PDB file of C-alpha atoms in Angstrom:
ATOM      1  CA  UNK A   5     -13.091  -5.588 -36.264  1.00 50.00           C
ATOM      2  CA  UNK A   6     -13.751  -2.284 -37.858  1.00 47.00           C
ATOM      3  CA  UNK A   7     -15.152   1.371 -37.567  1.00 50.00           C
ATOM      4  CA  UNK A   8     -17.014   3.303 -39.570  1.00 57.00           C
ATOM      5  CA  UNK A   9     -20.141   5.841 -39.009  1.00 60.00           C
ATOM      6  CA  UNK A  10     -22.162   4.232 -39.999  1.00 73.00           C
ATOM      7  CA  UNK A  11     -20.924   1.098 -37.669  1.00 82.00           C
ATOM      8  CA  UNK A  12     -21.207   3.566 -34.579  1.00 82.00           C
ATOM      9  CA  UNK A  13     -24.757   4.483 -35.392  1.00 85.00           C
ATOM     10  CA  UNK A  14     -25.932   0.593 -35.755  1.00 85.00           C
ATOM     11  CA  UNK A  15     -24.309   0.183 -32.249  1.00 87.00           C
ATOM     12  CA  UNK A  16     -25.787   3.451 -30.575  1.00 86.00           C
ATOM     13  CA  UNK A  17     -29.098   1.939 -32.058  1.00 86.00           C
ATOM     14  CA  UNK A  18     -28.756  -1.226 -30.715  1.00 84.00           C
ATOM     15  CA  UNK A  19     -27.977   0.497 -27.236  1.00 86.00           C
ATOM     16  CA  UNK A  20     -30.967   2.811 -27.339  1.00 85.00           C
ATOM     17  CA  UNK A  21     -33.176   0.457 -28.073  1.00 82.00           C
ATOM     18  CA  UNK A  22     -31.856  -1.702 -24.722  1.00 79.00           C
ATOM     19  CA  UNK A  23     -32.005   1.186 -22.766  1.00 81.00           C
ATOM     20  CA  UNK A  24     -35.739   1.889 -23.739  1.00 79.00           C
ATOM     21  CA  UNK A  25     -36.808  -1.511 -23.388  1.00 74.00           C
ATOM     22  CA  UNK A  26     -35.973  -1.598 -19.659  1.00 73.00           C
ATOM     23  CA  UNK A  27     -33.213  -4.078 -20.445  1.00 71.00           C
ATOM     24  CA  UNK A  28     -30.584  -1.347 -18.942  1.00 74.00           C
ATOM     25  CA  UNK A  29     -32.342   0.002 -15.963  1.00 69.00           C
ATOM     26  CA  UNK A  30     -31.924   4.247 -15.192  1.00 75.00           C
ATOM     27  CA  UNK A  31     -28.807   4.444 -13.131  1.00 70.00           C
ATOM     28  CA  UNK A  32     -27.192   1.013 -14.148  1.00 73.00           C
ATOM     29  CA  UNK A  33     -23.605   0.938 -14.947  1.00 77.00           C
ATOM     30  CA  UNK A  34     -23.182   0.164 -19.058  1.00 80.00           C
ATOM     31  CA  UNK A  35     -21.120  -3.196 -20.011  1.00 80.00           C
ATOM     32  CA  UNK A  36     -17.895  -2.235 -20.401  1.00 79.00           C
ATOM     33  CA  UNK A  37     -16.215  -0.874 -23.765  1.00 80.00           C
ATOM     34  CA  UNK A  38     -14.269  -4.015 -24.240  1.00 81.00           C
ATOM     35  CA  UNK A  39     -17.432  -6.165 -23.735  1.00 80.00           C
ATOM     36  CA  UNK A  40     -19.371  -4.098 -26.123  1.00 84.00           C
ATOM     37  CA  UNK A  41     -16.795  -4.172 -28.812  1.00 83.00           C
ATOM     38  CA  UNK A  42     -16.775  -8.328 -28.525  1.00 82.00           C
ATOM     39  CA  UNK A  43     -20.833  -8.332 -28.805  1.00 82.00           C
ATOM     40  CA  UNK A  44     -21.014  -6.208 -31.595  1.00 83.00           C
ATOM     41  CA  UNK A  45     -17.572  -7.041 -33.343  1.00 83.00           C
ATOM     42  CA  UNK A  46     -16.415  -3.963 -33.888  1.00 85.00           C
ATOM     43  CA  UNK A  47     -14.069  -1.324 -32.356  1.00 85.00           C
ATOM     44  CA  UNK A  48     -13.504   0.031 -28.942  1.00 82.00           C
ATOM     45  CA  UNK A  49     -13.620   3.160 -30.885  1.00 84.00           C
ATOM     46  CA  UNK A  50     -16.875   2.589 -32.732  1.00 86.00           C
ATOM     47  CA  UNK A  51     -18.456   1.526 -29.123  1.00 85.00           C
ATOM     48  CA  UNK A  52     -17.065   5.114 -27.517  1.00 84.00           C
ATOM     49  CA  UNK A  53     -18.162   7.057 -30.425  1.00 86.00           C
ATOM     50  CA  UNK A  54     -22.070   5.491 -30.436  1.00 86.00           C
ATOM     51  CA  UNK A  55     -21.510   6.294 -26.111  1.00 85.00           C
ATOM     52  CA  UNK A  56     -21.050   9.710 -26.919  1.00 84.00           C
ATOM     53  CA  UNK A  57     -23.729   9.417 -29.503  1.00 84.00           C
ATOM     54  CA  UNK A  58     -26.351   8.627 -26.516  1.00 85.00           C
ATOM     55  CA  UNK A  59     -24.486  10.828 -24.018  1.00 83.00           C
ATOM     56  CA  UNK A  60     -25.467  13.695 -26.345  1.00 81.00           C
ATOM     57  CA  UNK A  61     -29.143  12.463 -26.165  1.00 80.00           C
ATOM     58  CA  UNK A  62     -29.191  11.857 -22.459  1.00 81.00           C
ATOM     59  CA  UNK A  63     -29.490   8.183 -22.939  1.00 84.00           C
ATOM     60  CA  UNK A  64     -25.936   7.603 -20.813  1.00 83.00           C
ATOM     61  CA  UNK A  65     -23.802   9.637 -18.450  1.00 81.00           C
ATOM     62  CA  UNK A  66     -20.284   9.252 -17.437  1.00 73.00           C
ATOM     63  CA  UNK A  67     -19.775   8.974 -13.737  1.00 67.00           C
ATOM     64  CA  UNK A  68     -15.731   9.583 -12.541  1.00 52.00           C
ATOM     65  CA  UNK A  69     -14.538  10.500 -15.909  1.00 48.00           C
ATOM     66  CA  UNK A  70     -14.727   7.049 -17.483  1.00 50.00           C
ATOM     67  CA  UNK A  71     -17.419   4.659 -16.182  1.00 54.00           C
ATOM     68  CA  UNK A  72     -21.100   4.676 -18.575  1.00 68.00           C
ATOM     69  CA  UNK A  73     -23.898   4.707 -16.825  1.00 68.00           C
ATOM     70  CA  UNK A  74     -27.246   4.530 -18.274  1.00 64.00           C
ATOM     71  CA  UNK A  75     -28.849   8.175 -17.588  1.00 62.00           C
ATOM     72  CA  UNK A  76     -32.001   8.788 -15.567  1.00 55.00           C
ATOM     73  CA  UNK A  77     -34.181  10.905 -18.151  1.00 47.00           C
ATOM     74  CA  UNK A  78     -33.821  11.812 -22.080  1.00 41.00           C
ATOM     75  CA  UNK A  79     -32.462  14.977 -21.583  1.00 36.00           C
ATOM     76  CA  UNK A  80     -29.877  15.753 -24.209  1.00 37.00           C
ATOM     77  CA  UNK A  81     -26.527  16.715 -22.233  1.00 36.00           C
ATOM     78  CA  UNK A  82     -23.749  17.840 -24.065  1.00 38.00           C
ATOM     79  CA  UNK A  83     -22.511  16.825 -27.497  1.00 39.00           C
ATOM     80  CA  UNK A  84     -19.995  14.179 -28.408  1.00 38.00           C
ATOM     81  CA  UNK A  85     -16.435  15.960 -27.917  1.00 42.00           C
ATOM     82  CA  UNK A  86     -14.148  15.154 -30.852  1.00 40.00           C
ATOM     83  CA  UNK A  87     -10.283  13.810 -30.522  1.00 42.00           C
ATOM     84  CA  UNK A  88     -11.000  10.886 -28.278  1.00 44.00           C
ATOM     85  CA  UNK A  89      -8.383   8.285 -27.274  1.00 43.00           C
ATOM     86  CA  UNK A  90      -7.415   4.988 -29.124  1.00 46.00           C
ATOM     87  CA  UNK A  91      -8.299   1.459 -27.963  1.00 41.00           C
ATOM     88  CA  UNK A  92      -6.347   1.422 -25.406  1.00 48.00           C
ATOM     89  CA  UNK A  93      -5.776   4.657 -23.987  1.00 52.00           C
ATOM     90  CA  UNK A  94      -7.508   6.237 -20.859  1.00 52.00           C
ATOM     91  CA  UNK A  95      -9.353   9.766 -20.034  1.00 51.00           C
ATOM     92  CA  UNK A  96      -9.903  11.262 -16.844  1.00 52.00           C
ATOM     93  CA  UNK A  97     -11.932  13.840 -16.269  1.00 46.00           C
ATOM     94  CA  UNK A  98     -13.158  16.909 -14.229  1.00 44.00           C
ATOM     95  CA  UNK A  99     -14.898  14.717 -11.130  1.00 45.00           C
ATOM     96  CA  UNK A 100     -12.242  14.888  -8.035  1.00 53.00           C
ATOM     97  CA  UNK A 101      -9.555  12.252  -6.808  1.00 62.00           C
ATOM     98  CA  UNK A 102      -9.526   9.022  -8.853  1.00 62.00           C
ATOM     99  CA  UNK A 103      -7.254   6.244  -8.144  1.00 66.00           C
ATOM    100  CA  UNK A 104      -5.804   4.549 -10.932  1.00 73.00           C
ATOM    101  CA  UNK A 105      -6.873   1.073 -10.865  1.00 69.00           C
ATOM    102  CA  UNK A 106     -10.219   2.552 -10.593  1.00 66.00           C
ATOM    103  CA  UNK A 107     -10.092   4.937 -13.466  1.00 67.00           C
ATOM    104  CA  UNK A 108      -8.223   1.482 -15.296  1.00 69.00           C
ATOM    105  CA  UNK A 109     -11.560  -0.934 -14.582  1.00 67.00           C
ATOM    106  CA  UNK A 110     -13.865   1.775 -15.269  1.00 63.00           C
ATOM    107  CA  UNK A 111     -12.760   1.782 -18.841  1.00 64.00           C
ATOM    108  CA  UNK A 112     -12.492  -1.991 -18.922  1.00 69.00           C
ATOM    109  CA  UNK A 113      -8.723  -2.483 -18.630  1.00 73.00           C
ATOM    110  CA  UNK A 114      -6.588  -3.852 -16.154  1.00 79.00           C
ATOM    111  CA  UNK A 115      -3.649  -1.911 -14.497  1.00 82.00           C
ATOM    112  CA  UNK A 116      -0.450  -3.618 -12.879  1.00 89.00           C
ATOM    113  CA  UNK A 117       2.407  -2.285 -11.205  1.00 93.00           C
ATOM    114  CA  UNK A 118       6.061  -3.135 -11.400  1.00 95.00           C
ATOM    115  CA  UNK A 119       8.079  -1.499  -8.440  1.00 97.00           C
ATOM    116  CA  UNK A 120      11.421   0.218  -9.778  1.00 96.00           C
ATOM    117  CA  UNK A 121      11.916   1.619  -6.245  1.00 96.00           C
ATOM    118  CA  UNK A 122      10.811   1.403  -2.830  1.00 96.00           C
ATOM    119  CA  UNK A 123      13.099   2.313   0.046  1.00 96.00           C
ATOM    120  CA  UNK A 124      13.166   5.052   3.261  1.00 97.00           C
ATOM    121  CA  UNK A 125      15.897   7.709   2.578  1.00 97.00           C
ATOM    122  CA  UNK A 126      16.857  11.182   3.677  1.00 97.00           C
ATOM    123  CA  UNK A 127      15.275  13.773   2.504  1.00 96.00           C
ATOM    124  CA  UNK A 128      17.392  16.364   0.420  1.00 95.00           C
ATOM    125  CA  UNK A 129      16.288  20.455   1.088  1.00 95.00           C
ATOM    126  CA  UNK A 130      14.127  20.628  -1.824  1.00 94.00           C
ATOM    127  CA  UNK A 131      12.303  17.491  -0.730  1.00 95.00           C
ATOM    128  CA  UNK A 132      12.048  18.660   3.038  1.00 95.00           C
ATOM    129  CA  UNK A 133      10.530  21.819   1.255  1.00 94.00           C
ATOM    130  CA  UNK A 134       7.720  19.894  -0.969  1.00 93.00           C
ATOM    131  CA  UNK A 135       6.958  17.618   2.460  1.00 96.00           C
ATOM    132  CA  UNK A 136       6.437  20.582   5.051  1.00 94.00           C
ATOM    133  CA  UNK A 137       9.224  18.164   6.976  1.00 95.00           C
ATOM    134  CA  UNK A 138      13.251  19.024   8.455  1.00 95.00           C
ATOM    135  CA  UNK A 139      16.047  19.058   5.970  1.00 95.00           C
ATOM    136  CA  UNK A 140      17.368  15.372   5.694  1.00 96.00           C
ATOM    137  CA  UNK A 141      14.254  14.128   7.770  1.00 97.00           C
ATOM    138  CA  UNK A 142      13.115   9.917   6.658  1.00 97.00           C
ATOM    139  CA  UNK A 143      10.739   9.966   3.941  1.00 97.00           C
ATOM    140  CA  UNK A 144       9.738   7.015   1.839  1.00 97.00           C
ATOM    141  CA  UNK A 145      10.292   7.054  -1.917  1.00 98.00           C
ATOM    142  CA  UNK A 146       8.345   4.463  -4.559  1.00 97.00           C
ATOM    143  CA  UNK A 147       8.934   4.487  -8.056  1.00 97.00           C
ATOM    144  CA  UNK A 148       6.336   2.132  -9.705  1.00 96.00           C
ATOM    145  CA  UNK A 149       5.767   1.790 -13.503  1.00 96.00           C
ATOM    146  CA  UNK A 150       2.046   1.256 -13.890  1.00 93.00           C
ATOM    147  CA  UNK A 151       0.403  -0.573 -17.277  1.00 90.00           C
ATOM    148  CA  UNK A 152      -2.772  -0.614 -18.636  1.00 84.00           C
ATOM    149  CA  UNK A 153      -3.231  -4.143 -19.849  1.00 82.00           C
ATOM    150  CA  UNK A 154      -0.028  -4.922 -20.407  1.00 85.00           C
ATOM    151  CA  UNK A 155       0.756  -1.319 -22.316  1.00 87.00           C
ATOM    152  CA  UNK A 156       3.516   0.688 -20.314  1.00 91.00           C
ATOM    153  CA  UNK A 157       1.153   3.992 -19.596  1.00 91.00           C
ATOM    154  CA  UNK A 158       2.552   5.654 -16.090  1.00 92.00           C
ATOM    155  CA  UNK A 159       5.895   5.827 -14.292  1.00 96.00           C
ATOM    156  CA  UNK A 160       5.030   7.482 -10.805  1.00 95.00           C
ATOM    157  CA  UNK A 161       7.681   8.863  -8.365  1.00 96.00           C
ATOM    158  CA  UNK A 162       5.587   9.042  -5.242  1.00 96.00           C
ATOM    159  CA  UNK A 163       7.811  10.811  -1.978  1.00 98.00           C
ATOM    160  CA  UNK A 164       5.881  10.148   1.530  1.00 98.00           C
ATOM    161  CA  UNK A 165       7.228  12.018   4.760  1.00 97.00           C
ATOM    162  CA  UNK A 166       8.519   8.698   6.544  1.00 97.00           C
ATOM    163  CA  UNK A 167       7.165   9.929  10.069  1.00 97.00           C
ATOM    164  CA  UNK A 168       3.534   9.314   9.267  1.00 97.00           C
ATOM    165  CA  UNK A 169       3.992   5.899   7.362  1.00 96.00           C
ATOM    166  CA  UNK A 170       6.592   3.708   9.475  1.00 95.00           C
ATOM    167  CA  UNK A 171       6.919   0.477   7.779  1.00 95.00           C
ATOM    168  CA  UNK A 172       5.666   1.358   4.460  1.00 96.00           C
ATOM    169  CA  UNK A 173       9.088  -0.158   2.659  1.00 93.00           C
ATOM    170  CA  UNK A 174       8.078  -3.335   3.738  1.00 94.00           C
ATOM    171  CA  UNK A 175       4.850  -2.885   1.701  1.00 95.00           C
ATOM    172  CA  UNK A 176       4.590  -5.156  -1.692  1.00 95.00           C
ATOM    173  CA  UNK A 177       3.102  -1.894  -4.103  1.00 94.00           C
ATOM    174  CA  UNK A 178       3.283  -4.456  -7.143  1.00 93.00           C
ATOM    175  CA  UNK A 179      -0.403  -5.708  -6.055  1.00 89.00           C
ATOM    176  CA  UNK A 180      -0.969  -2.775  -3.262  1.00 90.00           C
ATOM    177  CA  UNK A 181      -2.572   0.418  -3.568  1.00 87.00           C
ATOM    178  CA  UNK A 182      -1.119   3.258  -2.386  1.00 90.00           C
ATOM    179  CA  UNK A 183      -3.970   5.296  -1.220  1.00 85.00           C
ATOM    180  CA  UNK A 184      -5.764   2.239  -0.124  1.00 86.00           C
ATOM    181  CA  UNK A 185      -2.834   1.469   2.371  1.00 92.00           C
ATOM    182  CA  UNK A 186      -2.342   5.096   3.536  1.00 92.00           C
ATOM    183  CA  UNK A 187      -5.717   4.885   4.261  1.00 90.00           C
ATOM    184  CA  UNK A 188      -6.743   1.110   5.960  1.00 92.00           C
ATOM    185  CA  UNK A 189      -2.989   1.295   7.888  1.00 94.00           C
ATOM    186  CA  UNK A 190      -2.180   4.626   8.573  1.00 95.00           C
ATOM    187  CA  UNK A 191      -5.814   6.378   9.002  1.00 94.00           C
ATOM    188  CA  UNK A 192      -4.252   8.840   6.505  1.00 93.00           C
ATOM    189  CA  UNK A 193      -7.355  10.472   4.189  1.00 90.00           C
ATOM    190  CA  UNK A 194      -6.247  12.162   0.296  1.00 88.00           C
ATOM    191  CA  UNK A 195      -8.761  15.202   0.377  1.00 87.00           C
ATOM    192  CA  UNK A 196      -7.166  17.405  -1.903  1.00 88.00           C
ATOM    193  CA  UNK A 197      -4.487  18.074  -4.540  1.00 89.00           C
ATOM    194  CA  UNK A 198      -3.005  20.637  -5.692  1.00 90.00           C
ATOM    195  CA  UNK A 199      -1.487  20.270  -9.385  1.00 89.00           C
ATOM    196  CA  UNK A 200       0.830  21.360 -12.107  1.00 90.00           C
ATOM    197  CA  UNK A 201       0.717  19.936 -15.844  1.00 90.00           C
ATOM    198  CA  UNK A 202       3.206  20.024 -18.253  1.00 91.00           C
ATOM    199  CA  UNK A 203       3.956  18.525 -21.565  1.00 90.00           C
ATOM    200  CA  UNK A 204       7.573  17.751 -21.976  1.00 88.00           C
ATOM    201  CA  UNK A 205      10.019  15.260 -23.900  1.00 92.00           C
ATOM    202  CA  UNK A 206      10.524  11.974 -22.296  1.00 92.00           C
ATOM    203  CA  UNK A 207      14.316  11.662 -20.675  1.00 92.00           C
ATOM    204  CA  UNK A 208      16.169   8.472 -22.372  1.00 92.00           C
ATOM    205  CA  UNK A 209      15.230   6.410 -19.396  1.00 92.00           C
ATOM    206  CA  UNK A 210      11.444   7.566 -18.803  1.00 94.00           C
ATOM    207  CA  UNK A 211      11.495   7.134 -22.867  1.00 93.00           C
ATOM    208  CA  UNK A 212      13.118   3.063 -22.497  1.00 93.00           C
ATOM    209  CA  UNK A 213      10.253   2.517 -19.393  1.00 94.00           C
ATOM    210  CA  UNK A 214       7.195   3.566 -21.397  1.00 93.00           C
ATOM    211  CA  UNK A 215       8.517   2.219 -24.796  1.00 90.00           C
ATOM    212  CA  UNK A 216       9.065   5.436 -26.144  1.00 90.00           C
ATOM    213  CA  UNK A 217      11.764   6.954 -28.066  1.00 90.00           C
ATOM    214  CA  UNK A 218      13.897   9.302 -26.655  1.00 89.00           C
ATOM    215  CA  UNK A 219      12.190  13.080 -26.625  1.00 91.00           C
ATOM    216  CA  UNK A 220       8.824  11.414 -27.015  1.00 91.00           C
ATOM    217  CA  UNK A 221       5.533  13.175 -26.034  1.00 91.00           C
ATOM    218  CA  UNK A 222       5.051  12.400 -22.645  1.00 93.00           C
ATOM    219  CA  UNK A 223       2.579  14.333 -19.580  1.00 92.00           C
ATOM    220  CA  UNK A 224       3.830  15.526 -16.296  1.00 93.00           C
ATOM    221  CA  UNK A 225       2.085  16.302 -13.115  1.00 91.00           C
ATOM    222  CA  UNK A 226       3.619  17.164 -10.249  1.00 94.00           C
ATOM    223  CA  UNK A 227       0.902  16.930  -7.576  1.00 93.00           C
ATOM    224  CA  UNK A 228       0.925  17.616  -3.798  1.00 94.00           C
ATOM    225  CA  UNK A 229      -1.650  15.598  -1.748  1.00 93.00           C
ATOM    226  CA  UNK A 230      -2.974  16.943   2.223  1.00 93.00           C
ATOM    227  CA  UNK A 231      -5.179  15.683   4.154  1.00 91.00           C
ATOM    228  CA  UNK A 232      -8.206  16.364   6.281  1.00 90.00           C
ATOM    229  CA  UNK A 233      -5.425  18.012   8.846  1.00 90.00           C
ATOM    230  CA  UNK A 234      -3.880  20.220   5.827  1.00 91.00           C
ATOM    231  CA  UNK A 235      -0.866  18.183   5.964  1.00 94.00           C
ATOM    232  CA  UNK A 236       1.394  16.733   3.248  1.00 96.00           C
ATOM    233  CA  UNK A 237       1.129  13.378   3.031  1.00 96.00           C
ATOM    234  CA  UNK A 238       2.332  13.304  -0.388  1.00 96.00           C
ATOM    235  CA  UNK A 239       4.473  14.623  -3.435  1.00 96.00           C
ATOM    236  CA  UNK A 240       4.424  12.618  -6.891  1.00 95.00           C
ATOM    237  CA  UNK A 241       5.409  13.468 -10.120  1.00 95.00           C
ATOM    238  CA  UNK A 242       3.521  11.479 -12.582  1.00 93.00           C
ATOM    239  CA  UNK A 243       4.599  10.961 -16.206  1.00 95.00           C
ATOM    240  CA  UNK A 244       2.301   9.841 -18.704  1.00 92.00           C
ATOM    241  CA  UNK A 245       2.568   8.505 -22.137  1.00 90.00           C
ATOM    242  CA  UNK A 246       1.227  11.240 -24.396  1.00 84.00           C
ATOM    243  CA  UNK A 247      -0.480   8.638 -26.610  1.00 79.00           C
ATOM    244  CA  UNK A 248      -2.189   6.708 -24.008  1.00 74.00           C
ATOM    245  CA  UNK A 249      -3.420   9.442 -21.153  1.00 73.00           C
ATOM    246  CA  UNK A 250      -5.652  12.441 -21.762  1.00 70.00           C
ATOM    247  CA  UNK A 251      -6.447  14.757 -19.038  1.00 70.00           C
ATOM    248  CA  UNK A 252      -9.845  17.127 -19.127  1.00 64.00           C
ATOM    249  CA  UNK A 253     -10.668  19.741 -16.774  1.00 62.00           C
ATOM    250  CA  UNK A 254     -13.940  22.196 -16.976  1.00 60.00           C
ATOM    251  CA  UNK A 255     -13.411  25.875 -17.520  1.00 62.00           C
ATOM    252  CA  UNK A 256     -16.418  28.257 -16.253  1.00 59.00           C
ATOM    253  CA  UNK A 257     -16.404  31.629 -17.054  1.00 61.00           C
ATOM    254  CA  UNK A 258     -17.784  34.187 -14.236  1.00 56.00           C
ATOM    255  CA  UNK A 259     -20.583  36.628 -16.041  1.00 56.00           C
ATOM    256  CA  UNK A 260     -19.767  40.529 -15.407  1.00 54.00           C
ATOM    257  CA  UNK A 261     -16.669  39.940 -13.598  1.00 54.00           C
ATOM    258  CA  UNK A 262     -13.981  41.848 -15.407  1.00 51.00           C
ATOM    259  CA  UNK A 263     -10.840  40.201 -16.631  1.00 47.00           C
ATOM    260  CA  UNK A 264      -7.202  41.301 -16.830  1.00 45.00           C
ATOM    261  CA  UNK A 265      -5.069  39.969 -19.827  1.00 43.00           C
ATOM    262  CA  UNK A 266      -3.797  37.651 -17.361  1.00 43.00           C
ATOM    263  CA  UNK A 267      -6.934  36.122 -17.062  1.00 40.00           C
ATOM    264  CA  UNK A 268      -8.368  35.137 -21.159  1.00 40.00           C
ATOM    265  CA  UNK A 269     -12.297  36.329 -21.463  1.00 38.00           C
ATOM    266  CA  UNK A 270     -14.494  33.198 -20.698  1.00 40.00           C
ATOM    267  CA  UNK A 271     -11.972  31.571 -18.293  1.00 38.00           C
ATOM    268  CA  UNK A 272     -11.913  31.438 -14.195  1.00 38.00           C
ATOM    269  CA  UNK A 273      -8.955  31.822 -12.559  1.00 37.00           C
ATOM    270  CA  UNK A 274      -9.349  28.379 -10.706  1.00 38.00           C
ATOM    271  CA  UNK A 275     -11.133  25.988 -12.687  1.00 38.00           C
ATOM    272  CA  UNK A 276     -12.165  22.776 -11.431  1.00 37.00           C
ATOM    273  CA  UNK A 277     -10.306  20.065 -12.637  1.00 38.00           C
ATOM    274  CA  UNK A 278     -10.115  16.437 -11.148  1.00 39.00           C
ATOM    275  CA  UNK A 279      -6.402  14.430 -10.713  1.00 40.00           C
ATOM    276  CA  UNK A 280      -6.004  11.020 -11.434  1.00 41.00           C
ATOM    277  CA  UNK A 281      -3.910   9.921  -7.942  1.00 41.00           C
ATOM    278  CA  UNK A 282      -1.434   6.583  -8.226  1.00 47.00           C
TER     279      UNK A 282
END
């Protein structure tokens, strides 16, 4: 396989010329990257670039940060953004709560779990304190590191207050979903998230995990997670490989409003940004 710009503007040809035939019908979700790649031979890169080639002319949209859809008009959106991921990397972007698997099949990959930890334990003061729950209260703590086909990506340290999710231990989390089980077992609903990113080094054992070497770029989000009720039903910190993860969130600017030099020119205090969820 190979890339080239040429390459990506045979593809985006190809595409376009699908898409006005009626072969890809308005609203239809796109083959998938990987698929693409194999019918044309090239890339996954080439097939992202000649995406954002006919995202640019309204021929495509992306629909929960990763998954193509063919658009519903010609109108030119925005223009290819530069810097995207390799092959086998994944993006999320600025569209709400995605799970992981989901945001993983969107872009064509598969995601598996391997369970490091999984066990009800007392919760310490700083714990109680992220929870909302009584110093040394139950909660449930799972460890999982996650892969994108085959590639260590994720390790996830997910902390549960154990009073709303009795039994959960006994939960196998290498083929479960988290969020799927909080919500089918336990009637418990992931509305919103509230977030803090941070690049850091990896620690010698998050480094080993993700096949990394030690100090290696990695991305952390610490995330808490209420529901409907405005309850904590979860704290996670999520560490990412810096290589395979990207994160983009939309900034919007607020005309006439004055800003303080806390607050950059052109930038809203609360932007909305979307979390990938484990």
């Amino acid at each position: 396989m190979s890339t080239s710009p040429a390459l990506h503007r045979k593809v985006a040809q190809h595409l376009k010329e699908r898409i006005e035939s009626g072969l890809i019908e308005p609203g239809s979700r796109m083959p998938s990257e990987r698929v693409l790649a194999e019918q044309f031979d090239v890339s996954r890169v080439t097939v992202r670039q000649a995406l954002k080639d006919l995202e640019a002319s309204g021929l495509v949209t992306v629909v929960s940060g990763a998954r193509w859809v063919r658009g519903q008009s010609a109108v030119p959106t925005a223009p290819p953004r530069a810097g995207e991921p390799d092959a086998e990397s994944i993006e999320e972007g600025a569209t709400g709560l995605v799970s992981f698997s989901d945001l993983a099949a969107a872009n064509g990959l598969t995601s598996t779990s391997k369970v490091l930890k999984s066990l009800t334990r007392p919760s310490s003061l700083d714990e109680a304190d992220l929870l909302g729950v009584a110093p040394g209260a139950p909660l449930f703590e799972l460890v999982r590191l996650r892969h994108l086909d085959g590639i260590p990506t994720l390790i996830d340290f997910s902390l549960i207050p154990d009073a709303l999710v009795p039994g959960l231990s006994k939960v196998d989390f290498t083929t479960a979903s988290l969020y799927a089980t909080l919500t089918e077992r336990y009637g418990l609903h992931a509305v919103r998230a509230d977030c803090v990113i941070e690049a850091r080094g990896a620690s010698a054992e998050i480094a080993e995990n993700l096949g990394l070497p030690p100090g290696g770029p990695v991305l952390g989000i610490d995330q808490t997670t209420f529901d409907e009720n405005h309850r904590v039903i979860q704290w996670c910190r999520s560490v990412y490989r810096g290589d395979r993860y990207r994160f983009r969130a939309a900034l919007q600017g607020q005309a006439g409003r004055p800003y303080t030099t806390a607050e950059p020119a052109g930038r809203s205090t609360a932007p909305h940004i979307a979390r990938l969820y484990p």
